[in-house]
Every structure is written in structure tokens, then in C-alpha cells.
GROMACS .gro file of C-alpha atoms in nm:
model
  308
    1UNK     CA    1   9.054   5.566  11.069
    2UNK     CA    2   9.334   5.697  11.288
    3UNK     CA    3   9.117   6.031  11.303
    4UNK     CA    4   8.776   5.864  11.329
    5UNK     CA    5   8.949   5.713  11.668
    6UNK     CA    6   9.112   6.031  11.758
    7UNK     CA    7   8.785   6.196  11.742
    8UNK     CA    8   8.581   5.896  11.928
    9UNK     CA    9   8.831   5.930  12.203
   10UNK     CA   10   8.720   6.319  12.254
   11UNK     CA   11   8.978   6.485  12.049
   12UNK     CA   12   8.887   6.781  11.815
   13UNK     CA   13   9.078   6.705  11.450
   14UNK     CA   14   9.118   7.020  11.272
   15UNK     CA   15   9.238   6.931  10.855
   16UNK     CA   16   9.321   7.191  10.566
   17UNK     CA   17   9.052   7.159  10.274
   18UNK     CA   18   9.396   7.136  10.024
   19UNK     CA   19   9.534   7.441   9.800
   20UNK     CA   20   9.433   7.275   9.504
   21UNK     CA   21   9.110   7.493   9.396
   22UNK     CA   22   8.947   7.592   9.193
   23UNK     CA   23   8.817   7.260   9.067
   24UNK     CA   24   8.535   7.130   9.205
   25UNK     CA   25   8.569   6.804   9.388
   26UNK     CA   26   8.910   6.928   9.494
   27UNK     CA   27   8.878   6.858   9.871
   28UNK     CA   28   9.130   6.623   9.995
   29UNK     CA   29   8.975   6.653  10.368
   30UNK     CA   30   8.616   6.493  10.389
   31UNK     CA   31   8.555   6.267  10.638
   32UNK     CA   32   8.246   6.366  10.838
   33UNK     CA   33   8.419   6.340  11.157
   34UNK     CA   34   8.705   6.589  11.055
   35UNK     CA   35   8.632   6.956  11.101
   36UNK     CA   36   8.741   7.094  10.745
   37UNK     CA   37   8.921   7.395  10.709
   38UNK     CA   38   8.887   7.612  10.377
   39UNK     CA   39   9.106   7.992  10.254
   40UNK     CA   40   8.869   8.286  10.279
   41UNK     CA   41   8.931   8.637  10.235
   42UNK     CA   42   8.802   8.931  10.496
   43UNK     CA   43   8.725   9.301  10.478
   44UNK     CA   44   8.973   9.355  10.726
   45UNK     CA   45   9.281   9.575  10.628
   46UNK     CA   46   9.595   9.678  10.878
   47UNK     CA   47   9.689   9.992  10.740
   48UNK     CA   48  10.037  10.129  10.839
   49UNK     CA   49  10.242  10.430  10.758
   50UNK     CA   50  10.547  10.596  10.834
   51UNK     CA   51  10.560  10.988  10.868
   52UNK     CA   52  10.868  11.214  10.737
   53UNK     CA   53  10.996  11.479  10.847
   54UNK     CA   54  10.947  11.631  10.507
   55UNK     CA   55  10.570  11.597  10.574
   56UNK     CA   56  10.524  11.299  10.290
   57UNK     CA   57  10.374  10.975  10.430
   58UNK     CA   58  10.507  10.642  10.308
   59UNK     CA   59  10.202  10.356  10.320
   60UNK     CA   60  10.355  10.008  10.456
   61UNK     CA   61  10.275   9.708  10.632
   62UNK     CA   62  10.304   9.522  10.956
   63UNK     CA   63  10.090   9.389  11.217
   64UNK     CA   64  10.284   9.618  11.508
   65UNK     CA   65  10.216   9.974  11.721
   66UNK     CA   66  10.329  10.288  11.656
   67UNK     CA   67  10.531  10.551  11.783
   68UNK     CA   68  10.416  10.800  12.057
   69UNK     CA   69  10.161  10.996  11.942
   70UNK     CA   70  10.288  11.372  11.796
   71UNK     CA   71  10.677  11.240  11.842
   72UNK     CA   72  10.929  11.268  11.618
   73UNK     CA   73  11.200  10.988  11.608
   74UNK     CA   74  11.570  11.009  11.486
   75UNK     CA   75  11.667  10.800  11.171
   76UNK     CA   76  11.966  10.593  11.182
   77UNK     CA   77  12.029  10.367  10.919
   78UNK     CA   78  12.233  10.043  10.982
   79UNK     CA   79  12.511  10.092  10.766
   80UNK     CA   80  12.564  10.421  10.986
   81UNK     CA   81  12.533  10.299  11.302
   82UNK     CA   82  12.854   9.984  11.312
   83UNK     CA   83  13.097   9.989  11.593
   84UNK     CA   84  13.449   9.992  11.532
   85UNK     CA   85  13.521   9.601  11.523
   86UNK     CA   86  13.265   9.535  11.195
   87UNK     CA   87  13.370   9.593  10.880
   88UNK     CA   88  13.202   9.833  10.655
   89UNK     CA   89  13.198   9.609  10.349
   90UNK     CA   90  12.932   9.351  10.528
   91UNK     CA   91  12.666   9.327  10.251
   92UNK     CA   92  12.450   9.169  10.476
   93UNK     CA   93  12.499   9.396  10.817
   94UNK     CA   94  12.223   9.603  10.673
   95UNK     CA   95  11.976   9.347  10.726
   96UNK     CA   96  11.975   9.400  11.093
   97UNK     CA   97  12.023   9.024  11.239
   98UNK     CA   98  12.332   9.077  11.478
   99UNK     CA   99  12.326   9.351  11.729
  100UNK     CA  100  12.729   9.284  11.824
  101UNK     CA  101  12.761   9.417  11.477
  102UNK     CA  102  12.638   9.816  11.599
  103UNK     CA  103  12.707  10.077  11.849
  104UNK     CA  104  12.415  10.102  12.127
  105UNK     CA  105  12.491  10.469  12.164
  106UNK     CA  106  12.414  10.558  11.816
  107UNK     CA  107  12.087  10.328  11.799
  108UNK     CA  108  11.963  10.366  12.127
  109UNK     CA  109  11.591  10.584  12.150
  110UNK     CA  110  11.623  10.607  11.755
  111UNK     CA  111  11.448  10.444  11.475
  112UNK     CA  112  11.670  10.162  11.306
  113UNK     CA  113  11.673  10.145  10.904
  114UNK     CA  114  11.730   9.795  10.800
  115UNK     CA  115  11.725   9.656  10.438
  116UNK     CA  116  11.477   9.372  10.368
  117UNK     CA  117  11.637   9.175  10.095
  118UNK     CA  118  11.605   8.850   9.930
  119UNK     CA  119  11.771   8.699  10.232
  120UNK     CA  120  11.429   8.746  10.422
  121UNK     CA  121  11.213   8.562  10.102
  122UNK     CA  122  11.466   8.286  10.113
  123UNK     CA  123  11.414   8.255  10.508
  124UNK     CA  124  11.835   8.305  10.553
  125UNK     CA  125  11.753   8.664  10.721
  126UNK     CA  126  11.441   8.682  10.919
  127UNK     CA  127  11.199   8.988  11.050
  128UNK     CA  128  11.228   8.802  11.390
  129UNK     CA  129  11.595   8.846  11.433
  130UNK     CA  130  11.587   9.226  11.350
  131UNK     CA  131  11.324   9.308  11.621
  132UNK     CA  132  11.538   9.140  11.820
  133UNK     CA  133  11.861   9.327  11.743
  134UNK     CA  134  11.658   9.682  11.741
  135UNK     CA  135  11.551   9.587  12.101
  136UNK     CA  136  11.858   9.475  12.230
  137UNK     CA  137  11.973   9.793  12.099
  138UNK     CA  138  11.689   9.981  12.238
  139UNK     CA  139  11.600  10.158  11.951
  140UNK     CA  140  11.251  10.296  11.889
  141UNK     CA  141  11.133  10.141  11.620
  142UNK     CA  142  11.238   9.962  11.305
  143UNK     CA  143  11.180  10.096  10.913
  144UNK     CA  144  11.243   9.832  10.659
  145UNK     CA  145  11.309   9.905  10.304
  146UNK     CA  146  11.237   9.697  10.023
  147UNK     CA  147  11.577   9.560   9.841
  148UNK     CA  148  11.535   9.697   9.455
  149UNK     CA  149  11.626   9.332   9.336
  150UNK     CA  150  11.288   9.177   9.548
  151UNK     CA  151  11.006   9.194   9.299
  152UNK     CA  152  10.729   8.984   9.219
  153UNK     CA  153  10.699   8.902   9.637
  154UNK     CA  154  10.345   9.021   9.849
  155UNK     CA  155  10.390   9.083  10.193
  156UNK     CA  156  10.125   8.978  10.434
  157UNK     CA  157  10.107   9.183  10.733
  158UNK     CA  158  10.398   9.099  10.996
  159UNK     CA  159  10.341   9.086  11.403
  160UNK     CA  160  10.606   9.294  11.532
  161UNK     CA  161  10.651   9.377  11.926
  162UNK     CA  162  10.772   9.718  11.875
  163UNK     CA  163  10.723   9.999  11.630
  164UNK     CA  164  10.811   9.919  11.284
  165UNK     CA  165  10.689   9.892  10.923
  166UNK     CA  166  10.790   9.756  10.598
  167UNK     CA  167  10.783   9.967  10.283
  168UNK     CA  168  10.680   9.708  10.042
  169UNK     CA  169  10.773   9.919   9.718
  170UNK     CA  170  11.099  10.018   9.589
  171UNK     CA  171  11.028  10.308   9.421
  172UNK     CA  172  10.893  10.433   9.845
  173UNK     CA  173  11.179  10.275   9.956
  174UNK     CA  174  11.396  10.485   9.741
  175UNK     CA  175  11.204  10.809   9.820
  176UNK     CA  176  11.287  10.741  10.235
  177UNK     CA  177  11.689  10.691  10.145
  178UNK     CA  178  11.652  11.027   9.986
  179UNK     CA  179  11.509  11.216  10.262
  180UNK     CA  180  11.733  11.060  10.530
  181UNK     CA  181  12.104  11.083  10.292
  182UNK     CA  182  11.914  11.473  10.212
  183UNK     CA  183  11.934  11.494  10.580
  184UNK     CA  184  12.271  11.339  10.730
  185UNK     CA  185  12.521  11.656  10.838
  186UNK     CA  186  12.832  11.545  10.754
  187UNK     CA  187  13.224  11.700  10.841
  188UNK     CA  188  13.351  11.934  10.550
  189UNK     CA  189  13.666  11.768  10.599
  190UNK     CA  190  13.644  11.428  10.667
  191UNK     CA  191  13.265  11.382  10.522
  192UNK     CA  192  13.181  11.153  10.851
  193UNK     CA  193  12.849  11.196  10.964
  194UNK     CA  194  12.863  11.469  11.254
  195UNK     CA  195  12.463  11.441  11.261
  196UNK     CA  196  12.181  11.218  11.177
  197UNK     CA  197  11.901  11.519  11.076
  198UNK     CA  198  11.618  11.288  10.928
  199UNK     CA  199  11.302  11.243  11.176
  200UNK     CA  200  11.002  11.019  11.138
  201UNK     CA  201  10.683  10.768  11.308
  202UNK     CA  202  10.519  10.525  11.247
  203UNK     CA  203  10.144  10.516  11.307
  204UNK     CA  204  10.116  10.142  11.368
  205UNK     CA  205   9.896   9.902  11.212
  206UNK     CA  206   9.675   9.723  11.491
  207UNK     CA  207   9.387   9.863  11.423
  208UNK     CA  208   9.167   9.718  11.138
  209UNK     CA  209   9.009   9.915  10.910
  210UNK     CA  210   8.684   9.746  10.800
  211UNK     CA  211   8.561   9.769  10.408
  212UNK     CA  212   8.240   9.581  10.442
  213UNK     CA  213   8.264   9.306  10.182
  214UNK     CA  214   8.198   8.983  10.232
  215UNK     CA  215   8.377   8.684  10.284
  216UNK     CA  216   8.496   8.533   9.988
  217UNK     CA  217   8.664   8.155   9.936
  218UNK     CA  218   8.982   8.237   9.742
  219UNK     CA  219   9.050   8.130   9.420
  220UNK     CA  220   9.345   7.832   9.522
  221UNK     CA  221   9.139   7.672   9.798
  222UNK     CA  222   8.967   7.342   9.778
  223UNK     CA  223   8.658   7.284   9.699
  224UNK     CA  224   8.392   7.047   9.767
  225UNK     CA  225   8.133   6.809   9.763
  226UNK     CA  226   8.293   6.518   9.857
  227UNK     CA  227   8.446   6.364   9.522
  228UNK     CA  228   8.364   6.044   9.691
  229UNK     CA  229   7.970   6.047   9.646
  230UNK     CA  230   7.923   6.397   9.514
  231UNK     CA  231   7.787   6.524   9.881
  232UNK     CA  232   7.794   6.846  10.034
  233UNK     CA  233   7.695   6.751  10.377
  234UNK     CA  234   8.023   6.605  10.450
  235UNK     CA  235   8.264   6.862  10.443
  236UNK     CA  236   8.258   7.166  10.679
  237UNK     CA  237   8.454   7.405  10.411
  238UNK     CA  238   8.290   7.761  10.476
  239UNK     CA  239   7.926   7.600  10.492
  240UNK     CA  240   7.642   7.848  10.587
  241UNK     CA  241   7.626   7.652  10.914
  242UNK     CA  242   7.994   7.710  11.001
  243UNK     CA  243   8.158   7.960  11.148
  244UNK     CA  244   8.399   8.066  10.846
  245UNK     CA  245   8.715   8.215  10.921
  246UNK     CA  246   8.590   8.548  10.953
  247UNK     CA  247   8.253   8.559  11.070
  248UNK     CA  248   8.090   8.612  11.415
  249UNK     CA  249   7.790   8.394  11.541
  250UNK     CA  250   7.642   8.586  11.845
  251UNK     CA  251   7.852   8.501  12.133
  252UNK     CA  252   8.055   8.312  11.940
  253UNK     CA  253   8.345   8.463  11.797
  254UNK     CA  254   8.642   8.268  11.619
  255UNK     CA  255   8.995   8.388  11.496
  256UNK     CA  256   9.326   8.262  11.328
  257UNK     CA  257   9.588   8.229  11.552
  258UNK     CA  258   9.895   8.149  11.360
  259UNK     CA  259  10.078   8.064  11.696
  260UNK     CA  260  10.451   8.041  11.523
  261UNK     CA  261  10.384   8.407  11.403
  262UNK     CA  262  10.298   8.554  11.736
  263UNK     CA  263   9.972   8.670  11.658
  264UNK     CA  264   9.820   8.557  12.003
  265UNK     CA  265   9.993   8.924  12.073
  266UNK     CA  266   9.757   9.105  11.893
  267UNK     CA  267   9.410   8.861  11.941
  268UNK     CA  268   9.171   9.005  12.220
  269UNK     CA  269   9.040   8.632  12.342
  270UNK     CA  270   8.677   8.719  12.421
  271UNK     CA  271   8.384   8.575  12.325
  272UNK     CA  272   8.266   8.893  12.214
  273UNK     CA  273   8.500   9.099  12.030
  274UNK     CA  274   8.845   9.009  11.900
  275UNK     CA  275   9.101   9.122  11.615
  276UNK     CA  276   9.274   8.896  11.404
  277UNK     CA  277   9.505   8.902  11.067
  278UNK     CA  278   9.464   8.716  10.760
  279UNK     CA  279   9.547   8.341  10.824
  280UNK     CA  280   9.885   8.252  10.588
  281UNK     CA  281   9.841   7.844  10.612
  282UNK     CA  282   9.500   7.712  10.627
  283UNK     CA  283   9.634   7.423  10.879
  284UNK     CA  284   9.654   7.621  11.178
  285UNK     CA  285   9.486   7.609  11.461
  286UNK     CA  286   9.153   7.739  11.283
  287UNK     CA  287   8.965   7.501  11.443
  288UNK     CA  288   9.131   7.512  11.811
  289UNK     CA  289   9.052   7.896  11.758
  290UNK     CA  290   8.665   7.807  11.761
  291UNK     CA  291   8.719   7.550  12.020
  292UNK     CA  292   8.919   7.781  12.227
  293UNK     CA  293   8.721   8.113  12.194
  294UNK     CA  294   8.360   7.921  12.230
  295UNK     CA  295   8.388   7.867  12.643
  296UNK     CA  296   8.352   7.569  12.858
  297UNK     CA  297   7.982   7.568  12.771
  298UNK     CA  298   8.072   7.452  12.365
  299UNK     CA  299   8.169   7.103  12.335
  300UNK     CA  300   8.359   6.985  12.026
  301UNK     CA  301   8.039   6.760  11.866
  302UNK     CA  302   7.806   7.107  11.884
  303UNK     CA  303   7.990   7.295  11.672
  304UNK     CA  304   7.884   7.143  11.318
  305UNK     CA  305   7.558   7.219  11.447
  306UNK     CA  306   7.540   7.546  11.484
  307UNK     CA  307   7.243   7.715  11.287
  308UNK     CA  308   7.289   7.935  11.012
   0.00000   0.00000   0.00000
């Protein structure tokens, strides 16, 4: 009733269907006067890849651009690249979340190799802090490779501000440490590393490549009709006459913007075109998407109504 008044007084109310699908009658959101939010798949796939110098190409993900076009980067990996006051022991300094920890000089214009362990799964390490450190360090880019010890995990596609990718397999991730420790020069003598001969890019993964199928609810997300009189009119969960989360109605466009993830970075807010990533919680800001991207001339009430 708190809603009901919410809405009464003007106020758009935007609720998650529930993750508790496939059962029918699984909605826990059905009040008619609650716009109902259900998980849908897309045919939209960010593709991103990192190029070796060896000519092999490494498939990845992450929502971020790529290098300059026909350039070839330097790679330094973190464990290589410590000043003189951190010690070399540091099993987490790999993980890239303290610039203090590394020496500018070495970084600086070069594309940082970071470790993505089960630190980051655990949320103690996060992909946040290492874009920060690589560009307080001003380094080119950022390469993440999977941690041999995280299995079992998927990785959705990550917005990143600069360069950088995440090799999602280990067996990839092992093939990239074997080019660049292939490529180090290193002093006869002492073995330090004299030169860091391992090049690379990354070709960025903004753009959407588009496979045609069609939206699909996926298999955890609620389902209706209401379990409270067995009706479908009362939910709004991916009905024909709503805008599910990745269709277009004429002028009308609508997007997930998960707003903690950054991802207003890579949306294009226009009524008519706009690029968006796969939404991770059902709970955000779907529905102040549609409100937001429908113009001055869409008022809240209208949009259950619009036709099919």
C-alpha cells in the first residue's frame, strides 16, 4: 500500500519479478500499479581480444576500448614492475590494487599484467581498484589473467575506462605468460630483466556484435500470472505490450543502466539508438531507463499502454 501511495503521489515504482523461476506463479511483484521487471537474454555480444606479438589472438571480455589502432604496446607484468620499498614475496601485489606498490617509470605508456584471482570473486580485490592503479600509473592498458585455482566462475562483461581485457580461461591465460616470460631479456649474470620484449593490443569490446535471436526470459526468472487470481494482466514481466529489456518501440528506445557499474559510460542516451550490456540484477533502474530515455512527452501512467 506504501507503493500504491508512492505511485498515486506521481512516483514511478520499478520492482524485480524475483529469481525464483521457472515455476509458474513464481512472481513475487504483482501489484498492477508496480511496473514489473523480469531477466531476459539479448543477441547482443561484446567481443574483445588481445593481439600478440607472436601473431596469436587471445578472445576475452570487458565492456572497455582498445588500443590505438595498428600499435603495438609493451608488456609489463606486475610482479616485474615493484619499486624498491615492496617486497617481492607479496602474493597479492599481482592483483594490481595499490599503485605505491610499483615503479611509474617501468609502467608508464605500457600495458599492465595483473592476476585476477579469487580475491576479485570474493569482492576482497576489485577490477575497479586496478584501473585505478594502471591509470595512476599511466599505463596503457590493463591484461588480466585468470588465476588457475578460479574455476567454475562466468564473467559478465566489465566497464572499464581504459584499455583492458580479461582472459577468462586458464589454459589462454597460461599461453600469454608464455609469450611474455619467452620474451623478457634478461642479464647473463645477474638474470634481472634488462628488457621487457613482449608486445600486444587490445581491440576493445564496445561495439556489439548482433546475432539476431530473439529475446528470451531466462530460465531463473519469475514467472507469472499473478498466483493471486491466476491473471496475466497484472504483471508487466516481458508482456507483448512492454518494452522488454531489449527491445526498441519506434522512438522509444530503453536500456539497463546498472549505475554502480558505470555503464552510463558506454549508453548513447537517445531516443533513437543506444548500446547497452546485459543487465546483472534485475532491480536496477530498468524501469527509470524507460522513463528516462522516453522524453518529456512520456508520462509514467502511458507506458503500460503502449501497443504491441
Amino acid at each position: 500500500m506504501a507503493l500504491l501511495s508512492a505511485v498515486k503521489a506521481g512516483i514511478f515504482v520499478v520492482q524485480a519479478a524475483g529469481n525464483t523461476g521457472p515455476s509458474p506463479k513464481s512472481i513475487s511483484s504483482f501489484s498492477p500499479w508496480i511496473f514489473t521487471v523480469g531477466a531476459a537474454a539479448h543477441d547482443r555480444i561484446y567481443s574483445n581480444s588481445i593481439v600478440l606479438g607472436n601473431n596469436i589472438t587471445i578472445q576475452g571480455v570487458g565492456l572497455a576500448p582498445g588500443t590505438d589502432t595498428d600499435a603495438m604496446y609493451t608488456l609489463v607484468s606486475a610482479i616485474h614492475a615493484l619499486n624498491d620499498t615492496t617486497a617481492a614475496n607479496d602474493m597479492y601485489v599481482s592483483e594490481c590494487q595499490d599503485a605505491s606498490n610499483f615503479n611509474q617509470d617501468i609502467v608508464q605508456g605500457n600495458l599492465l599484467i595483473c592476476s585476477y584471482s579469487i580475491r576479485f570473486v570474493l569482492g576482497l580485490s576489485t577490477i575497479k581498484q586496478a584501473l585505478e592503479t594502471a591509470k595512476n600509473l599511466s599505463a596503457a592498458g590493463v591484461v588480466f589473467y585468470m588465476d588457475p585455482y578460479v574455476i567454475g566462475f562466468q564473467l559478465n562483461p566489465i566497464p572499464m575506462r581504459i584499455p583492458g581485457i580479461i582472459i577468462p580461461s586458464p589454459d589462454d591465460s597460461k599461453v600469454l605468460l608464455q609469450y611474455y616470460n619467452s620474451s623478457l631479456g634478461r642479464d647473463g649474470t645477474t638474470k634481472k630483466i634488462i628488457k621487457f620484449g613482449g608486445v600486444a593490443s587490445i581491440s576493445g569490446g564496445i561495439k556489439a556484435n548482433f546475432s539476431r535471436a530473439a529475446p528470451k526470459i531466462m530460465y531463473y526468472s519469475a514467472r507469472g500470472p499473478d498466483p493471486e487470481d491466476s491473471s496475466l494482466d497484472d504483471a508487466d514481466i516481458l508482456k507483448p505490450n512492454i518494452v522488454a529489456l531489449e527491445i526498441t518501440y519506434g522512438l522509444l528506445g530503453v536500456a539497463v543502466v546498472p549505475t554502480q557499474l558505470n555503464l552510463k559510460v558506454f549508453v548513447h542516451v537517445d531516443k533513437n539508438s543506444f548500446n547497452f550490456a546485459l543487465d546483472l540484477t534485475m532491480t536496477i533502474s530498468t524501469g527509470e531507463s524507460f522513463a528516462m530515455m522516453s522524453g518529456k512527452a512520456w508520462q509514467p501512467p502511458m507506458l503500460p499502454d503502449l501497443p504491441p
